[in-house]
Amino acid sequence: MKHYHISRHSSFYTIGLSYKKADATTRGQFSLDIPAIDRLLLAAKGEGIDGLMVISTCNRTELHGFAQHPFQLIKLLCEHTQGTVEAFQEVAYVYKNHEAITHLFRVGTGLDSQILGDFEIISQIKQSFYRSKKHEMANPFLERLCNSVIQASKRIKNETEISSGATSVAFASVQYILNHVPDVPNKEILLFGTGKIGRNTCENLIKHTDNKHITLINRTRQKAEEVAGKFHLVVKEYGDLQTEIRKTDVLVVATGAQLPTVSKELIYTDRPLLILDLSVPKNVSDDVKELPNVSLVHLDELSQVTTKALERRKQYIPKAEAIIDEVQNDFTKWLETRKFAPIIKALKKKLKTMKEEELSFHSKKLEDFNTEQAEIVSERIIQKITKQFANHLKKKEVDTEDSLQLIQEVFQLQINADE
């Protein structure tokens, strides 16, 4: 069986960029859609790269794979995106071997996410692994590593509360509606504005409220229709805003206007109306609070909810890191076994041969030679010698390849290719 180990000829690298140093425009230049990922994997295969995984989301683009030099992977990324090597070098990170493995664990468990505890990335890691497998670019090392990251992610999700609480304004606003409006599925909801926050709020409303009475209004009707079409919602004209407000129970305002678009004069309602203003700057005038049936909640209040949730999540980081350490140590042990086993096995075999030769020699030479006792003593010495070598090879600061080479040369070991 072939060994996929970290060696001086082929090291495991992570090269990439993320929201931490690269702005949205730069990330866009290096983003990869699925056809581009397929082309990149095929090109890597053609170059003889053995084992590669590609992750591309709105927050990061990363290549995880084996190469003689990280530039091989950087070149592949730049050849299959709009990005240049110069632009990459300004915002990039390159991790090798142990650091690359640790990085993937942190990414896959939501500790490196823009929103702490965001577990969406794990499904993207799974997808990228299956894509590599499809192109025969997923070796046993990558398979075991991905499975270990998935295992750590599951445990963190189950054993900590690092993903609890609302962390996006869109989600927090829907949670607010659910907590403050009775019988939400049967209430009339009007969403005014279909920008990014409006779209996200719309998705969260559909996902979490089971409400079938959502109406959209946008200054540009076409944009509202694009969002509505995706979710089969009703679209009304901008001119109908006042009429629609009169009929609604919950008004979500998420427009990008510089001045308030909803004022006291626009509202005539004889039933309770909850208004959520998710706009920056404010798009709902404070004077609506003077109306007897109206309650107004602004983005700032909801942002405090998300900030508190994120602060609360931070207390679970040490527990999450302890879980990562545990799972990563298991992975490292597995890796060491694959790497050292053939050499240690051959060394033990060589020492046993030496032992048998010596025992045979002394039993013939000495009349009262105690073969049984000598057998026990020499076996213990062999165990201790092989353990010393194994412990030496496990040290992070040791150049494993050089050490393995030296052991092989000193003891003139024959390694079975099938080991």
Coordinates of C-alpha atoms in Angstrom, one line a residue:
M1 CA 0.0 0.0 0.0
K2 CA 1.3 3.4 -0.9
H3 CA 2.1 5.8 1.9
Y4 CA 0.9 9.4 1.9
H5 CA 3.1 11.0 4.4
I6 CA 4.6 14.4 5.0
S7 CA 8.0 14.3 3.5
R8 CA 10.7 16.6 2.3
H9 CA 9.8 15.8 -1.3
S10 CA 6.1 16.4 -0.8
S11 CA 4.8 18.5 2.1
F12 CA 1.2 19.2 3.0
Y13 CA 0.3 22.9 2.5
T14 CA -2.6 25.2 3.0
I15 CA -2.4 28.3 0.8
G16 CA -5.2 30.9 0.8
L17 CA -6.8 34.2 1.8
S18 CA -9.7 35.1 3.9
Y19 CA -11.9 38.0 5.2
K20 CA -9.2 38.7 7.9
K21 CA -6.8 40.4 5.5
A22 CA -8.5 40.4 2.1
D23 CA -11.5 42.7 1.3
A24 CA -14.5 41.6 -0.6
T25 CA -13.2 42.8 -3.9
T26 CA -9.9 40.9 -3.5
R27 CA -11.7 37.8 -2.3
G28 CA -13.9 38.1 -5.4
Q29 CA -10.8 38.0 -7.7
F30 CA -9.7 34.7 -6.1
S31 CA -13.1 33.0 -5.9
L32 CA -13.7 29.8 -7.7
D33 CA -17.0 28.4 -9.0
I34 CA -17.5 24.7 -9.4
P35 CA -16.4 24.4 -13.1
A36 CA -13.2 26.4 -12.1
I37 CA -12.6 24.1 -9.2
D38 CA -12.9 21.1 -11.5
R39 CA -10.5 22.6 -14.0
L40 CA -8.0 23.4 -11.2
L41 CA -8.1 19.8 -9.8
L42 CA -7.6 18.4 -13.3
A43 CA -4.6 20.7 -13.9
A44 CA -3.1 19.7 -10.5
K45 CA -3.6 16.0 -11.4
G46 CA -1.8 16.7 -14.7
E47 CA 1.1 18.2 -12.8
G48 CA 1.5 15.1 -10.6
I49 CA 0.1 16.7 -7.4
D50 CA -1.1 13.9 -5.2
G51 CA -4.0 14.9 -3.0
L52 CA -5.7 18.4 -3.2
M53 CA -8.8 19.9 -1.8
V54 CA -10.3 23.3 -2.8
I55 CA -12.6 25.5 -0.7
S56 CA -14.1 28.7 -2.0
T57 CA -16.7 30.6 -0.1
C58 CA -17.6 34.3 0.1
N59 CA -15.2 34.6 3.1
R60 CA -12.2 32.5 2.0
T61 CA -10.5 30.6 -0.8
E62 CA -8.1 27.9 0.2
L63 CA -6.1 25.0 -1.4
H64 CA -5.1 22.2 0.9
G65 CA -2.8 19.7 -0.7
F66 CA 0.6 18.1 -1.3
A67 CA 3.3 19.8 -3.2
Q68 CA 7.1 20.1 -3.4
H69 CA 6.7 23.9 -2.9
P70 CA 3.7 26.1 -2.0
F71 CA 4.2 28.1 -5.2
Q72 CA 2.9 25.1 -7.1
L73 CA -0.5 25.6 -5.4
I74 CA -0.3 29.5 -5.6
K75 CA 0.3 29.3 -9.3
L76 CA -2.6 26.9 -9.8
L77 CA -4.9 29.3 -7.9
C78 CA -3.8 32.3 -9.9
E79 CA -4.1 30.5 -13.2
H80 CA -7.7 29.6 -12.5
T81 CA -9.0 32.9 -11.0
Q82 CA -8.8 36.6 -11.9
G83 CA -6.2 37.1 -9.1
T84 CA -2.4 37.7 -9.5
V85 CA 0.5 36.4 -7.6
E86 CA 1.3 39.9 -6.4
A87 CA -2.2 40.5 -5.1
F88 CA -2.2 37.1 -3.4
Q89 CA 1.1 37.7 -1.6
E90 CA -0.3 40.9 -0.1
V91 CA -3.1 39.2 1.8
A92 CA -2.2 35.5 1.7
Y93 CA -1.2 32.9 4.3
V94 CA 0.8 29.7 3.7
Y95 CA 0.8 26.9 6.3
K96 CA 2.9 23.8 6.1
N97 CA 2.4 20.3 7.6
H98 CA 1.4 20.5 11.3
E99 CA 0.3 24.2 11.0
A100 CA -1.8 23.4 7.8
I101 CA -3.5 20.6 9.6
T102 CA -4.3 22.8 12.7
H103 CA -5.6 25.5 10.4
L104 CA -8.1 23.2 8.7
F105 CA -9.3 22.0 12.1
R106 CA -10.0 25.7 13.2
V107 CA -11.7 26.5 9.9
G108 CA -13.9 23.4 10.0
T109 CA -15.0 23.9 13.6
G110 CA -16.1 27.5 13.1
L111 CA -13.2 29.0 15.2
D112 CA -11.8 30.8 12.2
S113 CA -15.2 31.9 10.8
Q114 CA -16.2 35.6 10.4
I115 CA -19.0 34.8 12.9
L116 CA -17.6 32.6 15.6
G117 CA -19.2 29.2 15.7
D118 CA -20.6 29.4 12.2
F119 CA -20.8 25.7 11.1
E120 CA -21.8 26.3 7.5
I121 CA -18.2 25.8 6.4
I122 CA -18.2 22.1 7.4
S123 CA -20.7 21.2 4.6
Q124 CA -18.4 23.1 2.2
I125 CA -15.4 21.0 3.4
K126 CA -17.4 17.8 2.8
Q127 CA -18.4 19.0 -0.7
S128 CA -14.8 19.9 -1.6
F129 CA -13.6 16.5 -0.4
Y130 CA -16.2 14.7 -2.5
R131 CA -15.2 16.8 -5.5
S132 CA -11.6 15.9 -5.0
K133 CA -12.6 12.2 -4.7
K134 CA -14.5 12.4 -7.9
H135 CA -11.3 13.6 -9.7
E136 CA -9.2 10.9 -7.9
M137 CA -7.4 13.7 -6.0
A138 CA -8.4 12.6 -2.5
N139 CA -5.8 10.4 -0.9
P140 CA -6.1 8.4 2.4
F141 CA -4.4 11.3 4.3
L142 CA -7.0 13.9 3.1
E143 CA -9.9 11.4 3.8
R144 CA -8.7 10.8 7.3
L145 CA -8.1 14.5 7.9
C146 CA -11.5 15.5 6.7
N147 CA -13.2 12.8 8.8
S148 CA -11.3 14.0 11.8
V149 CA -12.3 17.7 11.2
I150 CA -16.0 16.6 10.8
Q151 CA -15.8 14.6 14.0
A152 CA -14.3 17.6 15.9
S153 CA -17.0 19.8 14.5
K154 CA -19.8 17.5 15.6
R155 CA -18.4 17.2 19.1
I156 CA -18.1 21.0 19.5
K157 CA -21.7 21.4 18.3
N158 CA -22.9 18.8 20.7
E159 CA -20.7 19.4 23.7
T160 CA -20.5 23.3 23.7
E161 CA -22.9 26.1 23.0
I162 CA -20.5 27.9 20.7
S163 CA -23.2 28.2 18.0
S164 CA -26.1 29.3 20.3
G165 CA -27.8 32.6 20.1
A166 CA -28.6 35.0 17.3
T167 CA -25.4 36.3 15.5
S168 CA -26.8 37.9 12.4
V169 CA -29.2 40.9 12.4
A170 CA -31.5 39.0 10.0
F171 CA -31.7 36.0 12.3
A172 CA -32.0 38.2 15.5
S173 CA -34.9 40.2 13.9
V174 CA -36.8 37.0 13.2
Q175 CA -36.1 35.8 16.7
Y176 CA -37.4 39.1 18.0
I177 CA -40.6 38.7 16.0
L178 CA -41.1 35.1 17.2
N179 CA -40.6 36.2 20.9
H180 CA -42.8 39.4 20.7
V181 CA -45.6 38.6 18.2
P182 CA -48.2 35.9 19.1
D183 CA -49.4 33.5 16.5
V184 CA -46.7 34.5 14.0
P185 CA -47.6 32.0 11.2
N186 CA -51.0 33.7 10.7
K187 CA -49.8 37.3 10.9
E188 CA -49.4 39.6 7.9
I189 CA -45.7 40.5 7.4
L190 CA -44.5 43.3 5.0
L191 CA -40.9 43.5 4.0
F192 CA -39.9 46.9 2.6
G193 CA -36.5 46.8 0.9
T194 CA -34.8 43.8 -0.7
G195 CA -31.1 44.5 -0.3
K196 CA -28.8 42.0 1.4
I197 CA -30.3 42.4 4.9
G198 CA -33.8 42.3 3.4
R199 CA -33.1 39.1 1.5
N200 CA -31.5 37.5 4.5
T201 CA -34.4 38.5 6.7
C202 CA -36.8 37.1 4.1
E203 CA -35.0 33.8 4.1
N204 CA -35.0 33.6 7.9
L205 CA -38.7 34.5 8.1
I206 CA -39.5 31.7 5.7
K207 CA -37.2 29.2 7.4
H208 CA -38.2 29.9 11.0
T209 CA -41.8 31.3 11.1
D210 CA -43.7 29.1 8.7
N211 CA -45.6 32.2 7.6
K212 CA -47.3 32.2 4.2
H213 CA -48.4 35.9 4.3
I214 CA -45.2 37.7 3.4
T215 CA -45.4 40.7 1.0
L216 CA -42.5 42.5 -0.6
I217 CA -42.2 46.1 -1.7
N218 CA -39.1 47.7 -3.2
R219 CA -38.5 51.0 -4.9
T220 CA -37.3 48.9 -7.9
R221 CA -40.0 46.3 -8.4
Q222 CA -37.7 44.0 -10.5
K223 CA -35.4 43.4 -7.5
A224 CA -38.4 42.6 -5.3
E225 CA -39.7 40.1 -7.9
E226 CA -36.3 38.4 -8.1
V227 CA -36.4 37.7 -4.3
A228 CA -40.2 36.9 -4.4
G229 CA -39.8 34.5 -7.2
K230 CA -37.3 32.4 -5.3
F231 CA -39.7 32.1 -2.4
H232 CA -43.1 32.4 -4.2
L233 CA -44.1 35.6 -2.3
V234 CA -46.4 38.5 -3.2
V235 CA -44.9 41.7 -4.6
K236 CA -46.7 45.1 -4.4
E237 CA -45.9 48.5 -6.0
Y238 CA -43.9 51.1 -4.1
G239 CA -47.0 53.4 -4.4
D240 CA -49.0 50.8 -2.4
L241 CA -46.8 51.1 0.7
Q242 CA -49.3 53.1 2.8
T243 CA -52.2 50.7 1.9
E244 CA -50.1 47.6 2.7
I245 CA -48.8 49.1 6.0
R246 CA -52.5 49.5 7.1
K247 CA -53.1 45.7 6.5
T248 CA -49.9 44.4 8.1
D249 CA -49.0 43.2 11.6
V250 CA -45.2 43.3 11.2
L251 CA -43.3 45.8 9.1
V252 CA -39.6 45.1 8.4
V253 CA -37.8 48.1 6.8
A254 CA -34.5 47.3 5.2
T255 CA -34.0 50.0 2.6
G256 CA -30.8 51.8 1.7
A257 CA -32.2 55.3 1.7
Q258 CA -30.2 58.2 3.3
L259 CA -33.4 59.7 4.8
P260 CA -36.4 58.1 6.6
T261 CA -38.8 56.5 4.2
V262 CA -41.5 55.6 6.8
S263 CA -42.9 58.4 9.0
K264 CA -45.9 58.9 11.3
E265 CA -48.0 60.3 8.5
L266 CA -47.7 57.1 6.5
I267 CA -49.2 54.9 9.2
Y268 CA -52.9 54.5 9.9
T269 CA -53.6 51.3 11.8
D270 CA -56.2 50.2 14.4
R271 CA -54.3 47.1 15.4
P272 CA -50.8 46.4 17.0
L273 CA -48.0 47.0 14.5
L274 CA -44.4 46.0 15.2
I275 CA -41.8 47.9 13.0
L276 CA -38.3 46.6 12.8
D277 CA -35.9 49.1 11.2
L278 CA -32.8 47.2 9.9
S279 CA -31.5 50.1 7.9
V280 CA -28.3 52.2 8.3
P281 CA -29.0 55.1 8.6
K282 CA -32.4 54.8 10.2
N283 CA -35.2 54.7 7.7
V284 CA -38.1 54.9 10.1
S285 CA -38.8 58.2 11.9
D286 CA -38.8 58.1 15.7
D287 CA -42.1 60.0 15.7
V288 CA -44.0 56.7 14.8
K289 CA -43.5 55.8 18.5
E290 CA -46.1 58.4 19.3
L291 CA -48.8 56.3 17.7
P292 CA -50.7 54.2 20.3
N293 CA -50.6 50.8 18.5
V294 CA -47.0 51.0 17.1
S295 CA -43.8 49.6 18.6
L296 CA -40.5 50.4 16.9
V297 CA -37.2 48.4 17.3
H298 CA -34.1 49.6 15.6
L299 CA -31.0 47.8 14.2
D300 CA -28.9 49.0 17.2
E301 CA -31.1 47.0 19.7
L302 CA -30.9 43.9 17.5
S303 CA -27.1 44.4 17.1
Q304 CA -26.8 44.4 20.9
V305 CA -28.5 41.0 20.9
T306 CA -26.0 39.6 18.3
T307 CA -23.0 41.2 20.2
K308 CA -24.1 39.6 23.4
A309 CA -24.6 36.2 21.7
L310 CA -21.0 36.5 20.2
E311 CA -19.6 37.5 23.6
R312 CA -21.3 34.5 25.2
R313 CA -20.0 32.2 22.5
K314 CA -16.4 33.3 23.3
Q315 CA -16.5 31.6 26.7
Y316 CA -16.8 28.2 24.9
I317 CA -13.6 28.7 22.9
P318 CA -11.3 26.9 25.4
K319 CA -13.6 23.9 25.5
A320 CA -13.8 23.8 21.7
E321 CA -10.0 24.0 21.5
A322 CA -9.6 21.1 23.9
I323 CA -11.9 19.0 21.7
I324 CA -9.8 20.0 18.6
D325 CA -6.6 19.0 20.5
E326 CA -8.0 15.6 21.4
V327 CA -9.2 14.8 17.9
Q328 CA -6.1 16.2 16.2
N329 CA -3.8 14.2 18.5
D330 CA -5.7 11.0 17.4
F331 CA -5.1 12.1 13.8
T332 CA -1.4 12.7 14.4
K333 CA -1.0 9.3 16.1
W334 CA -2.6 7.7 13.0
L335 CA -0.3 9.6 10.8
E336 CA 2.8 8.6 12.8
T337 CA 1.8 5.0 12.7
R338 CA 1.5 5.1 8.9
K339 CA 4.8 6.9 8.7
F340 CA 6.9 5.0 11.3
A341 CA 5.4 1.6 11.3
P342 CA 7.4 0.1 8.3
I343 CA 10.7 1.3 9.7
I344 CA 10.0 0.4 13.3
K345 CA 8.8 -3.0 12.2
A346 CA 11.9 -3.6 10.1
L347 CA 14.1 -2.4 12.9
K348 CA 12.5 -4.8 15.4
K349 CA 12.9 -7.7 12.9
K350 CA 16.6 -6.8 12.4
L351 CA 17.2 -6.6 16.2
K352 CA 15.5 -10.0 16.7
T353 CA 17.7 -11.5 14.0
M354 CA 20.8 -10.1 15.9
K355 CA 19.4 -11.5 19.2
E356 CA 18.9 -15.0 17.7
E357 CA 22.4 -15.0 16.3
E358 CA 23.9 -14.0 19.6
L359 CA 21.8 -16.5 21.6
S360 CA 22.7 -19.3 19.2
F361 CA 26.4 -18.3 19.4
H362 CA 26.5 -18.2 23.3
S363 CA 24.4 -21.3 23.8
K364 CA 27.0 -23.3 21.8
K365 CA 30.0 -21.7 23.5
L366 CA 28.8 -21.8 27.1
E367 CA 27.7 -25.1 28.7
D368 CA 25.6 -23.5 31.5
F369 CA 24.1 -20.7 29.3
N370 CA 20.5 -19.9 30.4
T371 CA 18.8 -19.4 27.0
E372 CA 15.4 -18.7 28.6
Q373 CA 16.7 -15.9 30.8
A374 CA 18.8 -14.4 28.0
E375 CA 15.7 -14.5 25.7
I376 CA 13.7 -12.5 28.3
V377 CA 16.4 -9.9 28.9
S378 CA 17.2 -9.4 25.2
E379 CA 13.5 -9.1 24.3
R380 CA 13.1 -6.3 26.9
I381 CA 16.1 -4.5 25.5
I382 CA 14.7 -4.7 21.9
Q383 CA 11.4 -3.3 23.2
K384 CA 13.2 -0.4 24.9
I385 CA 15.4 0.4 21.9
T386 CA 12.4 0.4 19.4
K387 CA 10.4 2.5 21.9
Q388 CA 13.3 5.0 22.1
F389 CA 13.4 5.3 18.3
A390 CA 9.6 5.7 18.1
N391 CA 9.5 8.4 20.8
H392 CA 12.4 10.3 19.0
L393 CA 10.5 10.2 15.7
K394 CA 7.3 11.6 17.4
K395 CA 9.0 14.8 18.5
K396 CA 7.8 17.8 16.4
E397 CA 11.3 19.4 16.2
V398 CA 12.8 16.2 14.7
D399 CA 13.3 16.0 10.9
T400 CA 11.4 12.7 10.6
E401 CA 12.6 12.0 7.0
D402 CA 16.3 12.4 7.9
S403 CA 15.9 10.3 11.1
L404 CA 14.1 7.5 9.2
Q405 CA 16.8 7.6 6.5
L406 CA 19.5 7.4 9.2
I407 CA 17.9 4.4 11.0
Q408 CA 17.5 2.6 7.7
E409 CA 21.1 3.2 6.7
V410 CA 22.7 2.4 10.2
F411 CA 20.8 -0.9 10.6
Q412 CA 20.8 -1.7 6.8
L413 CA 17.0 -2.2 6.9
Q414 CA 15.0 -3.8 4.1
I415 CA 11.6 -2.1 3.9
N416 CA 8.8 -4.2 2.5
A417 CA 7.0 -2.1 -0.1
D418 CA 3.7 -3.7 0.9
E419 CA 4.1 -2.7 4.6

